[in-house]
Short mmCIF file of C-alpha atoms and ligand atoms in Angstrom, two decimals:
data_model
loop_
_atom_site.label_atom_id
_atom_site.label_comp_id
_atom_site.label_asym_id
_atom_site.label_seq_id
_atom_site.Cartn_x
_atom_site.Cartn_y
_atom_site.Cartn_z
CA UNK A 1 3.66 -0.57 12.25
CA UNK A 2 2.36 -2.38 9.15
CA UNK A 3 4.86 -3.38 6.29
CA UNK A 4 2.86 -4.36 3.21
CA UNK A 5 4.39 -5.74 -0.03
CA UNK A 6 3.08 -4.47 -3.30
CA UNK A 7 3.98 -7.00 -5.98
CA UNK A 8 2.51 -5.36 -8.85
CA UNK A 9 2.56 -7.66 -11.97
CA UNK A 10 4.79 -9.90 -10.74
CA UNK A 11 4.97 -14.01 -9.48
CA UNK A 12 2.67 -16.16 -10.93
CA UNK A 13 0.53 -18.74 -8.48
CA UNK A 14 3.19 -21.63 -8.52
CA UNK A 15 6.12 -18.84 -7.92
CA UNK A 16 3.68 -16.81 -5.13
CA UNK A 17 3.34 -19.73 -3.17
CA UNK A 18 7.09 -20.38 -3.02
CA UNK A 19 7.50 -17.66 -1.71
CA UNK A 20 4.72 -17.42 0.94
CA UNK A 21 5.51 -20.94 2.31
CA UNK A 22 9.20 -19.04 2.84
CA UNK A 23 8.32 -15.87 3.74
CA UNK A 24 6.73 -17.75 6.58
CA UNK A 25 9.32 -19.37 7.82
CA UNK A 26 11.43 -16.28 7.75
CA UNK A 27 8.81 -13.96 10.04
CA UNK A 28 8.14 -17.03 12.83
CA UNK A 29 9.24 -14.88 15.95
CA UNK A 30 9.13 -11.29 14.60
CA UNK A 31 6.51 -9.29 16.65
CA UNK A 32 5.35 -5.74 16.68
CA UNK A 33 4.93 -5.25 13.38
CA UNK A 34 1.39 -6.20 10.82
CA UNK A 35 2.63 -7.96 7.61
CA UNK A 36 0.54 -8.13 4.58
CA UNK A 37 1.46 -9.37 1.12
CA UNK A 38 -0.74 -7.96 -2.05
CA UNK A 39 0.54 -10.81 -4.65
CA UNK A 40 -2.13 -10.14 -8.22
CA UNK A 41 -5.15 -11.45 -8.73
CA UNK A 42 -4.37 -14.83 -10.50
CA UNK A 43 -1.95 -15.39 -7.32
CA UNK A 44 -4.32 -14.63 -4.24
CA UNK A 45 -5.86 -17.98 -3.96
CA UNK A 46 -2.48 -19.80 -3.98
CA UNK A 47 -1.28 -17.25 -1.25
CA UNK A 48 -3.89 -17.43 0.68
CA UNK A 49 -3.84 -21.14 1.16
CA UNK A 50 -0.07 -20.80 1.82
CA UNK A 51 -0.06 -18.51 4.58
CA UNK A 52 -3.44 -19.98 6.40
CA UNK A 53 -3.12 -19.34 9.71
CA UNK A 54 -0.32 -17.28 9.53
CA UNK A 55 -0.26 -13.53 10.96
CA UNK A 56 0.44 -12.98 7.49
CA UNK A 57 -2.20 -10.38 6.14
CA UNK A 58 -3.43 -11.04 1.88
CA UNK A 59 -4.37 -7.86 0.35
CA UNK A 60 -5.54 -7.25 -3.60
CA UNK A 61 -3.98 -4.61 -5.39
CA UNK A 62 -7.05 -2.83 -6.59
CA UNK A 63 -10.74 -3.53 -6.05
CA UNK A 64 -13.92 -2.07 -7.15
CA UNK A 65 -16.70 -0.49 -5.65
CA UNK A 66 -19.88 -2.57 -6.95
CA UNK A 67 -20.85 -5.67 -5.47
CA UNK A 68 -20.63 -6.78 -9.04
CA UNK A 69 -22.46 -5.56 -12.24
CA UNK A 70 -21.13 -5.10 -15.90
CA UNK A 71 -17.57 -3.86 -14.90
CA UNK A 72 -15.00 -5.64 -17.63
CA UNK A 73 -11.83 -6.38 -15.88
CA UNK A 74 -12.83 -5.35 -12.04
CA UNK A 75 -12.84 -7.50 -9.33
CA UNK A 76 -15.52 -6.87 -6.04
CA UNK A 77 -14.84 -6.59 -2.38
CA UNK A 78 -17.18 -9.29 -2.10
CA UNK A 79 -15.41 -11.64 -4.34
CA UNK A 80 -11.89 -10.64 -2.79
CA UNK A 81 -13.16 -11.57 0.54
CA UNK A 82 -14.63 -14.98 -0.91
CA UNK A 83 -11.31 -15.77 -1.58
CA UNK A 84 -9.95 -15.22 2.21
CA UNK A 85 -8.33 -11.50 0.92
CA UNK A 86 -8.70 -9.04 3.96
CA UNK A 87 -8.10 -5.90 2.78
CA UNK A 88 -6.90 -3.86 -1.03
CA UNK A 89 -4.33 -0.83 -1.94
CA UNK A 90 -6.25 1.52 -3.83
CA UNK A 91 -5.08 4.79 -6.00
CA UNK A 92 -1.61 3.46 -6.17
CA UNK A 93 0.23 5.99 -8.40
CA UNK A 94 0.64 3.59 -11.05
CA UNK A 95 -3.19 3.37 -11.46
CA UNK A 96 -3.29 7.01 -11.38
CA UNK A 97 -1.14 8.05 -14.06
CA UNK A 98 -1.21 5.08 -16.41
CA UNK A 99 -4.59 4.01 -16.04
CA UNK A 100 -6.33 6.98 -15.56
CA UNK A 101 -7.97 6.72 -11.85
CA UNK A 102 -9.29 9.82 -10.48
CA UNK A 103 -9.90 11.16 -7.12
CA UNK A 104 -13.25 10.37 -7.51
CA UNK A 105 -12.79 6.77 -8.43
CA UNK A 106 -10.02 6.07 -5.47
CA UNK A 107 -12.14 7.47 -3.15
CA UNK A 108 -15.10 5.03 -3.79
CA UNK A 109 -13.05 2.40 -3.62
CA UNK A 110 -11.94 3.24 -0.89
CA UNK A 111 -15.20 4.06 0.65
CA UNK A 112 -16.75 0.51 -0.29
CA UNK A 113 -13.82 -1.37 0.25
CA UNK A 114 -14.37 0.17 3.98
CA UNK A 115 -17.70 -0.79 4.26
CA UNK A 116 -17.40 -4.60 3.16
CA UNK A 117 -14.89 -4.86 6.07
CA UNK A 118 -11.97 -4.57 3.89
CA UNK A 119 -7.88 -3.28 5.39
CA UNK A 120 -7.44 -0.19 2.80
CA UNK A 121 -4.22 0.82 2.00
CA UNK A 122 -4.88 4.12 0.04
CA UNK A 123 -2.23 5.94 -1.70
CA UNK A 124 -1.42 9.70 -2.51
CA UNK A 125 1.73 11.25 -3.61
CA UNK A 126 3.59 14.15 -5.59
CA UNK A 127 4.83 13.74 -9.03
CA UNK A 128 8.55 15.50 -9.35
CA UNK A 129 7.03 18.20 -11.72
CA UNK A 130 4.71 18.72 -8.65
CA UNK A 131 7.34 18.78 -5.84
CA UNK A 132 9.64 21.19 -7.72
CA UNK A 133 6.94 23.51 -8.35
CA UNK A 134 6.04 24.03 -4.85
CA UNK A 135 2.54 22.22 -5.35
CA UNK A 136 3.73 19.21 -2.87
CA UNK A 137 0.76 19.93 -0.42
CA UNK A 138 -1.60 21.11 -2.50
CA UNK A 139 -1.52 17.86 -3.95
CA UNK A 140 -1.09 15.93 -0.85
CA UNK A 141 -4.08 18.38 0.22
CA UNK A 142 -6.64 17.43 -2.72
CA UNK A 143 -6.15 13.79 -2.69
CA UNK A 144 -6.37 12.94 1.18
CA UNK A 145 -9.58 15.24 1.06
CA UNK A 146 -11.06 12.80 -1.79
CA UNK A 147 -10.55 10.12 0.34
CA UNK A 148 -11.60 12.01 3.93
CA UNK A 149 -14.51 12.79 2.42
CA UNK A 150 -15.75 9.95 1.12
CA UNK A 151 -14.65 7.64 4.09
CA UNK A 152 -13.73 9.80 7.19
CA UNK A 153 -11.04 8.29 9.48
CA UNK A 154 -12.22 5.02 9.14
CA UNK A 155 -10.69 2.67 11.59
CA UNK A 156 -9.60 0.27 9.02
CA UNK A 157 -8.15 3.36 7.00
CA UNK A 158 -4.66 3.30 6.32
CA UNK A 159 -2.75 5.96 3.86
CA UNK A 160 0.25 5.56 2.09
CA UNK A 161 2.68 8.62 1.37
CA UNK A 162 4.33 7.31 -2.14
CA UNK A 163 6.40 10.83 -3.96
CA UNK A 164 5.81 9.40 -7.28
CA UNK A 165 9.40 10.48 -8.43
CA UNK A 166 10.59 7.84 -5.76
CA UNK A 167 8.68 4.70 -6.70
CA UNK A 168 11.30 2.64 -8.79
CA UNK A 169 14.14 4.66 -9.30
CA UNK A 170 16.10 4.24 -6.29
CA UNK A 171 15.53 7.87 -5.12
CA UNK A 172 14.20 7.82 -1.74
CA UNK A 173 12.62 10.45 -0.13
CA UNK A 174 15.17 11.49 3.22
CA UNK A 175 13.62 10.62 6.45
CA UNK A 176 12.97 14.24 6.49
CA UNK A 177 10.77 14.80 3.29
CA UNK A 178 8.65 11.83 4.90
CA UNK A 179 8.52 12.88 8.08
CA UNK A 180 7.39 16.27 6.80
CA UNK A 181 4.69 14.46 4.54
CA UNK A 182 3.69 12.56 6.60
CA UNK A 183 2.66 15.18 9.35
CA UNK A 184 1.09 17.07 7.33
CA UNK A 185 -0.93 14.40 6.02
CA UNK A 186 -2.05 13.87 9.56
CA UNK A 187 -2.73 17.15 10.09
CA UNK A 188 -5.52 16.05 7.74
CA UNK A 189 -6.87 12.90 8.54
CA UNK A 190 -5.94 11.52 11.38
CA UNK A 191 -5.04 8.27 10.43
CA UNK A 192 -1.16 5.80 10.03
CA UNK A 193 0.38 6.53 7.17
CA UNK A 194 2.92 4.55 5.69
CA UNK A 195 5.62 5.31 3.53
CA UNK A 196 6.36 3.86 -0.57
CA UNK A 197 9.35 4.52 -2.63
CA UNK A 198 12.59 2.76 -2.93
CA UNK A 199 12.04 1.36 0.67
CA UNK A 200 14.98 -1.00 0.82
CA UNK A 201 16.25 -3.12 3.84
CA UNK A 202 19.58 -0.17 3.99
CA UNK A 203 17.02 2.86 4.64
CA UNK A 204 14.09 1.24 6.19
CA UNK A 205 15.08 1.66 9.82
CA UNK A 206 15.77 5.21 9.56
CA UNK A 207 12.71 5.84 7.24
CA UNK A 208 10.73 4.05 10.42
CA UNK A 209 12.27 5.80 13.00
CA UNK A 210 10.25 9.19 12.13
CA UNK A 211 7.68 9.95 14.48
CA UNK A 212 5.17 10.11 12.22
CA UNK A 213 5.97 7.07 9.70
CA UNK A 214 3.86 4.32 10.62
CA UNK A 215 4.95 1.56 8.21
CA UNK A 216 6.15 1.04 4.61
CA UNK A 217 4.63 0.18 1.17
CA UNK A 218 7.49 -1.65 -0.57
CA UNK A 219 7.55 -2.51 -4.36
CA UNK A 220 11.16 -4.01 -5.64
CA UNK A 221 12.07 -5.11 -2.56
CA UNK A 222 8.92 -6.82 -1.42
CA UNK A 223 9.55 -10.13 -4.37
CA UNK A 224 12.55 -10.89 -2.69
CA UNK A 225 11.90 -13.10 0.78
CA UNK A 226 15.33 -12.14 2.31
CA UNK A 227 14.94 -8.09 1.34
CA UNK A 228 11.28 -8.03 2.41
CA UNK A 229 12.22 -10.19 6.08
CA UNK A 230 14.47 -7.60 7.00
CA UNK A 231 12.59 -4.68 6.28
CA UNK A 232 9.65 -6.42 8.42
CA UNK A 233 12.15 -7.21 10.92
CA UNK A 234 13.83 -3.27 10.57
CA UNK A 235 10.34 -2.25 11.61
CA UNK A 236 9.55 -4.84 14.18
CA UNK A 237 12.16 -3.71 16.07
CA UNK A 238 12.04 1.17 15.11
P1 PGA B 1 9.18 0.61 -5.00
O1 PGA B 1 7.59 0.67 -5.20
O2 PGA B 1 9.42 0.15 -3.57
O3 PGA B 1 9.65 -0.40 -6.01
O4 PGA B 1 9.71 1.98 -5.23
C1 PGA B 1 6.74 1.15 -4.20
C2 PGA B 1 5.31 1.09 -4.68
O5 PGA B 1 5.07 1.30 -5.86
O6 PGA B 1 4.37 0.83 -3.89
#
């Protein structure tokens, strides 16, 4: 089980390491289940210094696939892992669709993020357009293959199943739609998959309990120290 918290644009350095220092405190004696927090860039150092030696993982958001190079705006594994970061998301949805990342681009990311020893979190996902037009795996299909291809079932591998038309808005997908998703994602590289989308502390036990749900990536519910605890702790214990 890993539960990893995707900030987005959210907490500042002063605010992240408030709440590292209590996240802390609130996971001392949970077991079973891998916590990482991916706080932005401007935030990672702070975090990282807050939760040394802590089982507390410190992923980036995003990262690039050069070792550096003229690349306005991107950030290297290399430089990540200067910084005590272990691992990156890539191809979250919101990169996707509002800044234009393609296949092609997630999956080297992916790929190099792999090879510098980096934790990848790499996400795929339906849009509601998709979903009601019967194109759910086909989708799914295409953009695990990107990544398959370009990295293989890479040990440090992790996918996330995020139905775009749940990240945000409060829909959820039911334990069945994931569990569905999730095997079929399997099916094509064999690999955990965790689920994103209006993961709250109210449906994350049952979301966990699927067979083939390995975790959560959790947005809104990740800034708040009390939500976030209890979904770790929901999962700790499914
Ligand atoms: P949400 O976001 O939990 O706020 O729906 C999930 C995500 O975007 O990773």
């Amino acid at each position: 089980m890993l539960i990893a918290g995707n900030w987005k644009m959210f907490k500042g350095p002063a605010e992240a390491e408030a709440f590292a220092v209590e996240l802390r405190g609130r996971l001392e004696g949970v077991s079973g289940v891998d916590v990482a927090v991916c706080p932005p860039y401007t935030s990672l150092a702070a975090v990282v210094q807050a939760l040394d030696r802590s089982e507390i993982a410190v992923y980036a958001q995003n990262v690039h696939w050069a070792g550096d190079g003229a690349y306005t705006g991107e950030v290297s594994p290399a430089m990540l892992l200067e910084l005590g970061v272990t691992g990156s998301i890539v191809g979250h949805s919101e990169r996707r669709q509002l800044f234009g990342e393609s296949d092609e681009m997630v999956a080297r990311r992916a790929r190099t993020a792999l090879e510098a020893g980096f934790g990848v979190i790499a996400c795929v996902g339906e849009t509601l357009e998709q979903r009601e037009s019967g194109d759910t795996e086909l989708v799914l299909k295409i953009q695990v293959e990107a990544i398959s291809f370009a990295a293989g079932a890479h040990e440090r591998l992790v996918i996330a199943y995020e139905p775009v038309w749940a990240i945000g808005t409060g829909k959820t997908a039911t334990p069945e739609m994931a569990e569905e998703a999730h095997a079929f994602i399997k099916g094509l590289l064999d690999r955990p998959v965790l689920y994103g989308g209006s993961v709250k502390p109210e449906n994350a036990a049952e979301l966990m309990s699927q067979t083939s749900v390995d975790g959560a990536l959790v947005g809104g519910a990740s800034l708040d120290p009390d939500s976030f605890a209890a979904i770790c702790r929901a999962a700790s214990t499914s």
